[in-house]
Amino acid sequence: MTISKTNRPASIATFERVESQVRSYSRSFPKMFDKAVGATIYDIEGRAYTDFLAGCSTLNYGHNDPDLKAALVDYISADGIAHGLDMFTDAKEGFLSTFDRLILKPRKMDYRVQMTGPTGANAVEAAMKLARKVTGRNTIIAFTNGFHGVTLGALAATGNGKHRGGAGTPLSGVTRAAFDGYYGPDIDTAQLLDRQLSDPSGGIDAPAAILVETVQGEGGLNAASAPWLRKIEAIARKHGALFIIDDIQAGCGRTGGFFSFEGMGLSPDIITLAKSLSGMGLPMAVTLMRPQYDVWKPAEHNGTFRGNNHAFVTAQAALEKFWADDAFEREVAAKADDLGSRLQAIADRYDLTVMGRGMMRGLKVGTGQLAASICRTCFANGLIIETSGSHDEVVKILAPLTISNKQLNDGLDILEDAFDAALGAHRIAAE
Amino acid sequence: MTISKTNRPASIATFERVESQVRSYSRSFPKMFDKAVGATIYDIEGRAYTDFLAGCSTLNYGHNDPDLKAALVDYISADGIAHGLDMFTDAKEGFLSTFDRLILKPRKMDYRVQMTGPTGANAVEAAMKLARKVTGRNTIIAFTNGFHGVTLGALAATGNGKHRGGAGTPLSGVTRAAFDGYYGPDIDTAQLLDRQLSDPSGGIDAPAAILVETVQGEGGLNAASAPWLRKIEAIARKHGALFIIDDIQAGCGRTGGFFSFEGMGLSPDIITLAKSLSGMGLPMAVTLMRPQYDVWKPAEHNGTFRGNNHAFVTAQAALEKFWADDAFEREVAAKADDLGSRLQAIADRYDLTVMGRGMMRGLKVGTGQLAASICRTCFANGLIIETSGSHDEVVKILAPLTISNKQLNDGLDILEDAFDAALGAHRIAAE
Amino acid sequence: MTISKTNRPASIATFERVESQVRSYSRSFPKMFDKAVGATIYDIEGRAYTDFLAGCSTLNYGHNDPDLKAALVDYISADGIAHGLDMFTDAKEGFLSTFDRLILKPRKMDYRVQMTGPTGANAVEAAMKLARKVTGRNTIIAFTNGFHGVTLGALAATGNGKHRGGAGTPLSGVTRAAFDGYYGPDIDTAQLLDRQLSDPSGGIDAPAAILVETVQGEGGLNAASAPWLRKIEAIARKHGALFIIDDIQAGCGRTGGFFSFEGMGLSPDIITLAKSLSGMGLPMAVTLMRPQYDVWKPAEHNGTFRGNNHAFVTAQAALEKFWADDAFEREVAAKADDLGSRLQAIADRYDLTVMGRGMMRGLKVGTGQLAASICRTCFANGLIIETSGSHDEVVKILAPLTISNKQLNDGLDILEDAFDAALGAHRIAAE
Amino acid sequence: MTISKTNRPASIATFERVESQVRSYSRSFPKMFDKAVGATIYDIEGRAYTDFLAGCSTLNYGHNDPDLKAALVDYISADGIAHGLDMFTDAKEGFLSTFDRLILKPRKMDYRVQMTGPTGANAVEAAMKLARKVTGRNTIIAFTNGFHGVTLGALAATGNGKHRGGAGTPLSGVTRAAFDGYYGPDIDTAQLLDRQLSDPSGGIDAPAAILVETVQGEGGLNAASAPWLRKIEAIARKHGALFIIDDIQAGCGRTGGFFSFEGMGLSPDIITLAKSLSGMGLPMAVTLMRPQYDVWKPAEHNGTFRGNNHAFVTAQAALEKFWADDAFEREVAAKADDLGSRLQAIADRYDLTVMGRGMMRGLKVGTGQLAASICRTCFANGLIIETSGSHDEVVKILAPLTISNKQLNDGLDILEDAFDAALGAHRIAAE
């Protein structure tokens, strides 16, 4: 049997006719894509685009990394198990032992790994359920502008109003606290939270957990400071709550270390990972928990695809290629410095704010309209880039971590030109 | 870079040390598996097992079907896009147009396809959210012994007490109704539901949707009759609710047709599919909705992995291979007849009940202990098979639909022997 | 200071201008009333009406019983404490010791008395909260057509759709079961409930309590049989739930005994009382609990008016007057027999059903329109009477228990004439 | 029939044996009381106590005001209707027209009056339900340290952890905001709330209402400033929410005017009143709503005791006696000034803070232990006084507004001595 492309001239009309209107990114990038290598995506007419979106940080190692690809093709060709429920498989063992050896052990982290359903939302749901089971409490504290997924449990923790509105039903079980810096530089939001939790009539029930992203990828690239995160962890401990870091977007090297919180003196009770974990964009997610909190009964949280062995294969390959020593980490740090400098230059020119940290950066431009216009210009010039934030007012740069310096800078040139076109023109118009 | 197996002697100890105790199937089948072809799985010592579990109906076309495998390897080798968020890709277009051409159009079904997060639970969550949005109502009616996933929204619809207990928080928004036959043959449970919904003081709020499986895969292989399902659909219409069929386990050919409800005169408003949809066990799920109910705003329900292009490739290949004409369907029907006859013979011998329909069958043996014991004997004799039902009292047969008659019958021989050993011995012991 | 009536000519216009449109009974009886004695109410024009509504069973001892009145006037005149929060007062001690001596002790009932806020809904809320605290469970089982109040906790247990719709938010924490006879005489609804609760995948979470009225006063005067109630109690015990009888409308003599369930072999864990408890229509409610379930912390459930000492005084007087021996009880039983016979005669004539038991009876006439028309005719002829039921299709007779046989029969004459006018005419029209 | 006290020697043992341990005030004042006049309560041994608790502000006009008493005794003696459901009665008309004439009209307030169940909690439940119905939204914003009752809907809005813990189930539908000054004088909490509500990703859903007390009677006598309240009202308007003032404890003259917010430039959409509304401590509550929000269907929110006609009679008498002109208001203002001066003197001596305003004042002493000790000393010396606040750390003065200057000052002398004994001694001990 062959699946001949000639039989079906691929057409965007198919999507308009058959797919639900819920689709979104295709509205910003209305081309049909078919191939991708490293930091480059190609549309079916052969045009190349530099990818500063990288699957929203799912493709930290770029598209189709040759070693990951080879490992996967070898595995498939040898009739490796694709789908294994949660049975013991060679591929799963490979991932688990490698993750333990290269990630957990060197960082002196003692965690059990739960293979959840292969989506970030599922890992978050597992984390929230587990925290409630462990503590016998209901309330999860989550933060302004946080994003944790759109299934009903995770959605309650997500701040975004559009996503929340999709529930069609009230969301409960989550109390919202203000993220680091939310009320400006003069107000320590950790202190506000502690004040209220310490007050028996503060009206927040004793929390099961505090759930936080270190950098809010969807919420505008707000980066929490290490001191603030340590205070949040201390507040969790003080009030008998588990401390959960959702590292789905910021983890897997995006901010430098494998975990986004390395070197900050934090010891989360539960950690969620997904997105770049499989290394090649394949669906995979895990929830890490301190051993004493592994109180699940067998199958209590289950799911058909929690044994995506293809993903285990590429995840193991990614760990071995990028995390066996600190070379990659140092390379990313250097690249992040360059990126920061270039963004700062643009920010200085137009009095903007650079958001985020590591290779998870953005420029806050004030309005969603302006940000969208800049992104459109970029796309017209071969750069795929998206916005973030409450008002989509942050132009977000999530280039693959493996991008060459040349391609990174070429992409930033396109970006800079788009800023100049939008804001230079704007200034002229205003003068 | 090579990922040499010699560096890491695969060991079950890894799982015991690193993986959460939530794992379940590995407890029934405590071997490490590494390869699989068709209906056969191999452990790392090279022993072959016939697979009557088939990833809980995720592997309807068997493991590593050569054509699906080839399509996937070709795609990867050519640097096809692996992860595409919800952008337009060649692979996605291929799936959508093929699904429309081979599945929807021939059945005169007019639906929009939502690519949800790639798990069944996510497809169910999308369906529930959508029904609530469309109707402005909150309550979803779901059924005794129903299983729809374990994320918080779907979990509320799931009947299983162990899974529900995992929530750690009360589940709301779902009212439970009795499935077909739940109160015995003399009580028409559809009539009970209509009675209560028709009563302004019946105490069930006007429902947003009625959510039903045609065959309850996890709940004991209870198969609803066509007349009952038609009544349920009529009740939904009468009370202004959407009619949702969760076809995740029973669909994709498992009961004969592509959808489990074909030929029953049903027109669900929303349908969920996952499990065998990708054809090769890769994570993929969709929610189908009548066009008038496609009221999502862009991105309102989103998720990182809703563009698993590898799965689109194998899904398209599976549709073209198995559903381009009715040959496969007829073959499955014949196989299901054979299966039914053999199970009926065992049932007759031991006064048991055959559950389910099509290739989704089981034998209700009375206790979970007995069912588990039979499955253990099977496994010792090279057959992977699991239980189902409220008390795990149903031995469930979910062989790949592509299994050869020979392998099916050999597997059934092992099963029959296990019944004889357990129940023959039992009878002798009792005499 | 004098409050001279001449200064304010009382006018219905005031209500139309100043009062919320939520008022209801005044729509059926659009007269202004000012005095009432026994079973008679007078409007401001001096017209007398026989009261077959009796404050929905709040005036079981009639209006302004002379002994209760005298006790209250004496108390007030002597500057007895009116409002005492939950402090120890003479009046409260009088009620508690009398209640213990005349009600609890003779019936060998060992209960603690909680003075809740002085409304039935508050007593129900206290009962539901307590059951959840005691069991650590969330779900309360309540029944079709049940009415338990309209504050958010109690409202979740109330079946009536109009009341539920008033919440403006989804109601949760209650699972609905079918009341005795709800699905007709051939289906034992207790068995259905037990079937579902006994099934680990039945989808009802282990209940904190089963909450039931023995006769559904608002729900259409459905009277549960003693065997069914015993089964419900046994089901509660079997599944670790508390058994709560809401005796707010059916208690205080309305069905014969002080409690509606006397002689049925029931031992509820919690009992709620209100309505006729104060004897004179003053706001008062209590929640009775078995001592082992009195796990409240001081003030955990509180409320400003839980020390309505005027009500304690009249309640004590009522207990001493009516419940010191069994004379009243026997008198009510005889009256109930007469009432039953007369209603049965009407029922036989027009092929209707007599509902309820004791002095809590009704005639189910088929439609709300017909029932309302009959009640309107009665009112025009000097009889205050209301409807009940899902469709307001039951004409409900709740005469004071102290009504004279003469006045009862005169009232029933008016009722009978109204039936004849409505149904005799109807039959002629149909012929 | 006579109810002879000699038959039952009143004994505290009755309470210990028969009453639930939920009782609370009786623990602070373990005497049995039987009579009360004005600001004086008597125990059964004839000892007089000055009442600085006043039924938690339910007895603003003192115990058994002679005119109210006379009106009530006249009414009862004349067989006035005691219980009238929500039918038109002379007494209800009297209250409504007087309330309209003396309270609403002179203040140019256009409101409809809903007679809710006769508890403050019920009035709050009605307000919350109505706001949700009107807006079609779910979330109610309530404040830290707020107290609104303990039925499930109102309890969600109550901040106190002990009360919340009594629910036995998670409370939902309410988002907590910080009250005026909660985070200290430098942080404008209104601004924080607006910041979060204005942020589409702030994670608070668009609110149905903002519910606030102007002075938090149970929460520690925190008094909101007029500018802050105006900002809160403006925030409600800006975000499409109703503005609800719960004036149950602070209203009816307690802070000077009839409503606690008079002269502040506020126009609440809904107002709740209870406690002192009936004037004599009888259960009565109302919910006032702007006419355009009177969207109730008849009987949608109902309740047996919403026609407590005794309370209507005393309420009307109280309005006519105290609110026909501004004499009482001026008298209260003068008394409040004296009270404030005396408390300030104690505060200055011991470096404490005076809380509250009007005749709703307290002294924050730092710990609940100290406050309780002071109250115990007062009680030993014939003064009934209680604590308030998150840690019960505020000694709360709620004397009847009608108390004579002499009795007020004598009571304050006892209070001052108790402070001196506790804190003078304390200072000596510390030296």
Coordinates of C-alpha atoms in Angstrom, one line a residue, chain D residues 137-296:
Chain D
R137 CA -22.6 35.1 36.7
N138 CA -21.5 32.9 39.5
T139 CA -18.7 34.5 41.4
I140 CA -19.4 36.7 44.4
I141 CA -16.5 38.8 45.8
A142 CA -16.4 38.8 49.6
F143 CA -13.8 40.1 51.9
T144 CA -11.3 38.9 54.4
N145 CA -12.8 38.7 57.9
G146 CA -16.3 39.1 56.5
F147 CA -19.2 37.3 58.3
H148 CA -22.4 36.7 56.4
G149 CA -23.9 33.6 58.0
V150 CA -23.4 29.8 58.1
T151 CA -25.8 28.3 55.6
L152 CA -23.9 27.0 52.6
G153 CA -24.3 29.9 50.3
A154 CA -23.6 32.6 52.9
L155 CA -20.9 30.5 54.5
A156 CA -18.9 30.6 51.3
A157 CA -18.8 34.4 51.7
T158 CA -17.9 34.2 55.4
G159 CA -14.1 34.4 56.1
N160 CA -14.0 32.8 59.5
G161 CA -12.2 29.4 59.4
K162 CA -14.0 27.8 62.2
H163 CA -17.4 28.5 60.6
R164 CA -16.1 27.4 57.2
G165 CA -14.8 24.2 58.7
G166 CA -18.3 23.4 59.8
A167 CA -19.4 23.0 56.3
G168 CA -17.9 19.5 55.9
T169 CA -17.7 20.2 52.2
P170 CA -15.8 22.6 50.0
L171 CA -17.3 26.0 49.7
S172 CA -17.5 27.5 46.2
G173 CA -18.7 30.5 44.3
V174 CA -16.9 33.2 46.3
T175 CA -13.6 34.9 45.6
R176 CA -12.0 36.5 48.6
A177 CA -10.6 40.1 48.4
A178 CA -8.8 42.1 51.0
F179 CA -10.8 44.5 53.2
D180 CA -9.9 48.1 53.6
G181 CA -6.6 48.3 55.3
Y182 CA -6.0 44.6 55.4
Y183 CA -2.5 44.8 54.2
G184 CA -1.6 47.9 56.2
P185 CA -2.1 51.6 55.6
D186 CA 0.2 51.7 52.6
I187 CA -1.7 49.3 50.3
D188 CA -5.0 50.3 48.7
T189 CA -6.8 47.0 48.6
A190 CA -9.5 48.4 46.3
Q191 CA -6.8 49.1 43.7
L192 CA -5.5 45.5 44.1
L193 CA -9.0 44.2 43.4
D194 CA -9.5 46.4 40.4
R195 CA -6.1 45.5 39.0
Q196 CA -7.0 41.8 39.1
L197 CA -10.6 42.2 37.8
S198 CA -9.3 44.4 35.0
D199 CA -6.8 41.7 33.9
P200 CA -8.4 39.2 31.4
S201 CA -5.9 36.7 32.8
G202 CA -6.3 37.8 36.4
G203 CA -8.0 34.5 37.1
I204 CA -11.1 35.9 38.9
D205 CA -14.2 35.3 36.8
A206 CA -16.4 38.3 36.1
P207 CA -18.3 38.8 39.4
A208 CA -22.0 38.7 39.9
A209 CA -21.6 40.9 43.0
I210 CA -19.3 42.5 45.5
L211 CA -20.6 41.8 49.0
V212 CA -19.3 44.0 51.8
E213 CA -19.9 45.1 55.4
T214 CA -19.1 48.7 56.2
V215 CA -17.9 47.6 59.6
Q216 CA -17.0 44.0 60.2
G217 CA -18.9 43.2 63.4
E218 CA -17.6 39.6 63.8
G219 CA -14.3 40.2 61.9
G220 CA -12.8 42.6 64.5
L221 CA -14.7 45.8 64.0
N222 CA -12.7 46.9 61.0
A223 CA -14.4 49.9 59.6
A224 CA -14.1 50.6 56.0
S225 CA -13.5 54.3 55.0
A226 CA -16.0 56.0 52.8
P227 CA -13.5 56.6 50.0
W228 CA -12.7 52.9 49.9
L229 CA -16.3 51.9 49.8
R230 CA -16.9 54.3 47.0
K231 CA -14.1 52.7 45.1
I232 CA -15.5 49.3 45.7
E233 CA -18.9 50.4 44.4
A234 CA -17.2 51.9 41.4
I235 CA -15.3 48.7 40.8
A236 CA -18.6 46.8 40.9
R237 CA -20.1 49.1 38.4
K238 CA -17.1 49.0 36.2
H239 CA -17.1 45.2 36.0
G240 CA -20.8 44.7 35.7
A241 CA -21.3 43.4 39.2
L242 CA -24.0 44.3 41.7
F243 CA -22.9 46.1 44.8
I244 CA -24.3 44.5 48.0
I245 CA -24.0 46.0 51.5
D246 CA -24.7 43.5 54.2
D247 CA -26.0 45.9 56.9
I248 CA -27.2 43.2 59.2
Q249 CA -25.0 44.1 62.2
A250 CA -23.9 47.6 61.4
G251 CA -27.4 48.9 60.3
C252 CA -30.5 49.9 62.2
G253 CA -28.7 52.8 63.9
R254 CA -25.7 51.0 65.3
T255 CA -23.2 53.3 63.6
G256 CA -25.4 56.4 63.8
G257 CA -27.8 56.6 60.8
F258 CA -30.4 53.9 60.0
F259 CA -28.1 52.5 57.4
S260 CA -24.4 52.3 58.2
F261 CA -23.4 53.9 54.9
E262 CA -25.5 57.0 55.1
G263 CA -23.7 60.1 54.0
M264 CA -21.0 58.1 52.2
G265 CA -22.3 58.7 48.7
L266 CA -23.1 55.0 48.1
S267 CA -26.0 53.5 46.2
P268 CA -25.9 49.7 46.9
D269 CA -27.9 47.6 44.5
I270 CA -28.9 45.2 47.3
I271 CA -29.0 45.7 51.0
T272 CA -29.5 43.1 53.7
L273 CA -31.0 43.9 57.1
A274 CA -31.9 41.7 60.1
K275 CA -30.8 41.7 63.8
S276 CA -32.3 45.0 65.2
L277 CA -34.8 45.4 62.4
S278 CA -37.7 44.0 64.5
G279 CA -36.6 46.3 67.3
M280 CA -37.2 43.8 70.1
G281 CA -35.0 40.9 69.1
L282 CA -37.7 39.0 67.2
P283 CA -36.5 37.1 64.1
M284 CA -36.9 39.2 61.0
A285 CA -34.8 39.9 58.0
V286 CA -35.2 41.7 54.7
T287 CA -33.4 42.0 51.5
L288 CA -33.8 45.4 49.7
M289 CA -33.2 45.6 46.0
R290 CA -33.3 48.2 43.4
P291 CA -36.6 47.7 41.5
Q292 CA -34.9 46.8 38.3
Y293 CA -33.3 43.8 40.0
D294 CA -36.5 42.4 41.4
V295 CA -36.5 39.6 38.9
W296 CA -37.7 36.9 41.2

